[in-house]
CSV table of C-alpha atoms and ligand atoms in Angstrom, one decimal:
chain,number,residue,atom,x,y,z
A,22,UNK,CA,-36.0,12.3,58.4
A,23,UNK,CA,-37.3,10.5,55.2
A,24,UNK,CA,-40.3,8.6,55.9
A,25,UNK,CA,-40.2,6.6,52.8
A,26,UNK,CA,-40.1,2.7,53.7
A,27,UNK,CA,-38.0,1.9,50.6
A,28,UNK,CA,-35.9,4.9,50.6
A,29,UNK,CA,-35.3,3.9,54.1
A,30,UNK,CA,-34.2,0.4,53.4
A,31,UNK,CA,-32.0,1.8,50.8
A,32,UNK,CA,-30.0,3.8,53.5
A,33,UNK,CA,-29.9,0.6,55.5
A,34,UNK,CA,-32.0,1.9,58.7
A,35,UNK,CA,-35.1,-0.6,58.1
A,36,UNK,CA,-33.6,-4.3,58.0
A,37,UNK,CA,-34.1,-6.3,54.4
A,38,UNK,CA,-33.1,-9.5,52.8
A,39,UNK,CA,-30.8,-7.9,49.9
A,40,UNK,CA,-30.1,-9.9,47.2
A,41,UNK,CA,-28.4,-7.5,45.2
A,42,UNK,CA,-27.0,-4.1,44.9
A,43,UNK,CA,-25.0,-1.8,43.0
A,44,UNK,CA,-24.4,1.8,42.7
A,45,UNK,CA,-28.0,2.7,41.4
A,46,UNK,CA,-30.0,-0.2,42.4
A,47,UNK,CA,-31.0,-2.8,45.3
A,48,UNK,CA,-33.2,-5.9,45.5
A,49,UNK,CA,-34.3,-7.3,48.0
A,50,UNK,CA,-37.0,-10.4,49.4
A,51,UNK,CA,-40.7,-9.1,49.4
A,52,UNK,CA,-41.7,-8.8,53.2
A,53,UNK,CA,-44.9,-11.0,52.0
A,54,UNK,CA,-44.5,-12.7,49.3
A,55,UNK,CA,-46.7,-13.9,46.3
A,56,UNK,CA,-44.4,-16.3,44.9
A,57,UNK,CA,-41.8,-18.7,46.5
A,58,UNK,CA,-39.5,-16.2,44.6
A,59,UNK,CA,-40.9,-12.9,44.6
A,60,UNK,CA,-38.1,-9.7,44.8
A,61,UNK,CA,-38.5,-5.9,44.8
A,62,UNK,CA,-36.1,-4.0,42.8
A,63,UNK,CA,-35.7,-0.3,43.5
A,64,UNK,CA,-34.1,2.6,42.7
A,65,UNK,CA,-31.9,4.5,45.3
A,66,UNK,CA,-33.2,7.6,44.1
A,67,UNK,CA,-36.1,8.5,45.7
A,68,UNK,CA,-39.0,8.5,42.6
A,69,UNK,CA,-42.7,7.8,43.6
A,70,UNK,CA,-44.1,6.5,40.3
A,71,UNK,CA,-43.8,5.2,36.7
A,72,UNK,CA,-45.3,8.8,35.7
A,73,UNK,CA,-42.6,10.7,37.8
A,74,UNK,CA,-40.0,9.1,35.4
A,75,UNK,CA,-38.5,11.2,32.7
A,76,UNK,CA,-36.0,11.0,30.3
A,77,UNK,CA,-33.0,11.5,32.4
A,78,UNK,CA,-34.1,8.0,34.0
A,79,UNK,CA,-34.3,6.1,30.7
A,80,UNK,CA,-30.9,4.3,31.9
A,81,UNK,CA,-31.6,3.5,35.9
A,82,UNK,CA,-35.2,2.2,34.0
A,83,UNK,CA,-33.5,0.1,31.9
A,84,UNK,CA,-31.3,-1.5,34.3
A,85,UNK,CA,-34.0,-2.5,36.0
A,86,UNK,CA,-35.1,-4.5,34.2
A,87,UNK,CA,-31.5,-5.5,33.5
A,88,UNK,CA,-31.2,-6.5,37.0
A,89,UNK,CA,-34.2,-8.1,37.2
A,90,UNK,CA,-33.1,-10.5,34.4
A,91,UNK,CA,-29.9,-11.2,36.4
A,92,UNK,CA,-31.5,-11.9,39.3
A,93,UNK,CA,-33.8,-14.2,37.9
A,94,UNK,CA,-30.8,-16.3,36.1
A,95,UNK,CA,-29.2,-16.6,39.4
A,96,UNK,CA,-31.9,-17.7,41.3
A,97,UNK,CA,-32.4,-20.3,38.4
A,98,UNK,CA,-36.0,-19.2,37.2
A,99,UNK,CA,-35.5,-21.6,34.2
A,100,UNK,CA,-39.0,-21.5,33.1
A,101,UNK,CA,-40.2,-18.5,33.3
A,102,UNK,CA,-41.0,-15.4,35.3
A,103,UNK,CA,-43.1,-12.0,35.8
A,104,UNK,CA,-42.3,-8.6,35.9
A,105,UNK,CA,-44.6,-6.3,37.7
A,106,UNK,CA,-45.1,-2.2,38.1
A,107,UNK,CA,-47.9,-1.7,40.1
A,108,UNK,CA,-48.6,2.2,39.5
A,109,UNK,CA,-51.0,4.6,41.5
A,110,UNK,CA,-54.0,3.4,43.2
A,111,UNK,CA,-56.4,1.4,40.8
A,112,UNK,CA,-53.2,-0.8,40.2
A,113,UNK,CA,-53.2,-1.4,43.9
A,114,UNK,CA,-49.9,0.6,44.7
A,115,UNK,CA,-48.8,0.3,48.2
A,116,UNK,CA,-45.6,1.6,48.6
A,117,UNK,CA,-44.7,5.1,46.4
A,118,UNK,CA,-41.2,4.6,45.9
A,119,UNK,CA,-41.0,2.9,42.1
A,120,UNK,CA,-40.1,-1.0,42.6
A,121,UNK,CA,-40.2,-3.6,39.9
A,122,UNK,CA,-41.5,-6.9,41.5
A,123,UNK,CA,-39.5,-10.4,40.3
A,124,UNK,CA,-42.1,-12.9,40.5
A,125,UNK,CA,-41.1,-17.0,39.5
A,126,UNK,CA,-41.5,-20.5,40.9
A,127,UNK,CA,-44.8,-20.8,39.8
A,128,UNK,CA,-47.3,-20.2,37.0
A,129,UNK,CA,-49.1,-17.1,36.9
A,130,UNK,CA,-52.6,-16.5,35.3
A,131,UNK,CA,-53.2,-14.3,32.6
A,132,UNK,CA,-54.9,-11.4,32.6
A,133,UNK,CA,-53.6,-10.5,36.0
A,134,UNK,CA,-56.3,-9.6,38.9
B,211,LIG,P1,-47.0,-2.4,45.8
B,211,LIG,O1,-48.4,-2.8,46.1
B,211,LIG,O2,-46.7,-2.6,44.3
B,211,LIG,O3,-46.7,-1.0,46.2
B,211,LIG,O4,-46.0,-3.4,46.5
B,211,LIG,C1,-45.4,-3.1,47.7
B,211,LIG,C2,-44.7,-4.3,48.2
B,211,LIG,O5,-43.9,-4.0,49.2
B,211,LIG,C3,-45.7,-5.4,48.7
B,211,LIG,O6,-45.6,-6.6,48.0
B,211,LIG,C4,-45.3,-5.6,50.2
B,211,LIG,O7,-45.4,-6.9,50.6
B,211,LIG,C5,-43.8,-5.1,50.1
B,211,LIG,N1,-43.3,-4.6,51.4
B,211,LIG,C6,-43.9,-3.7,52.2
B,211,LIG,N2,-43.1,-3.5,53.2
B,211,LIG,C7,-41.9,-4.2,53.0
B,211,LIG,C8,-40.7,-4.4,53.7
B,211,LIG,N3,-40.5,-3.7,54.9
B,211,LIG,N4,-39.8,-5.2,53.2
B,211,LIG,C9,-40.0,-5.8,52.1
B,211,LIG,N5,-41.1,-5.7,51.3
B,211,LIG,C10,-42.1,-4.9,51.8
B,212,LIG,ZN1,-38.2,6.6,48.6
């Protein structure tokens, strides 16, 4: 059995509040979230890290960040939003299955913590 959580909710056998999917992608509600919106955008294919990408990703990369942008225009994040990969440990990755956090409904600080 894969024991990865996202991979997992990608297959539908952990419970998550989709907000969009296609062929290549989901996104769904962060579990604890950091923002009042704040959305995790994932891959189906199981890939554990920004560093395990390679060029025969460029596309599923790309979209998403496509997705990303769509989501944020449906959810009406009019003013503003941030994109996040948190990779490997010093970047305080939890989960390692590659996920693109959708932050907005607030104002972040810059730099990040
Ligand atoms: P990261 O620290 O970048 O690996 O982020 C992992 C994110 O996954 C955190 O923001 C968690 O709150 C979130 N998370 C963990 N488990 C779940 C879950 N079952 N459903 C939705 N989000 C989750
Ligand atoms: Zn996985």
């Amino acid at each position: 059995m894969n024991d990865c959580l996202f991979c997992r909710i990608a297959e539908g056998d952990i419970p998550a509040e989709l907000i969009y999917r296609d062929k290549d992608l989901l996104a769904f509600r962060d579990i604890n979230p950091q923002a009042p919106l704040h959305v995790l955008i994932i891959p189906r294919k199981h890939i554990a890290r920004v560093e395990d990408l390679d060029s025969a990703d460029t596309e599923l990369a790309g979209k998403m960040i496509l997705a990303a942008k769509k989501i944020a225009k449906e959810q009406g994040l009019k003013t503003g939003y941030r994109l996040v990969f948190n990779n490997g440990p010093d970047a305080g990755q939890e989960v390692q299955h590659i996920h693109l956090h959708l932050m907005g409904g607030r104002r972040f600080h810059w730099p990040a913590g």
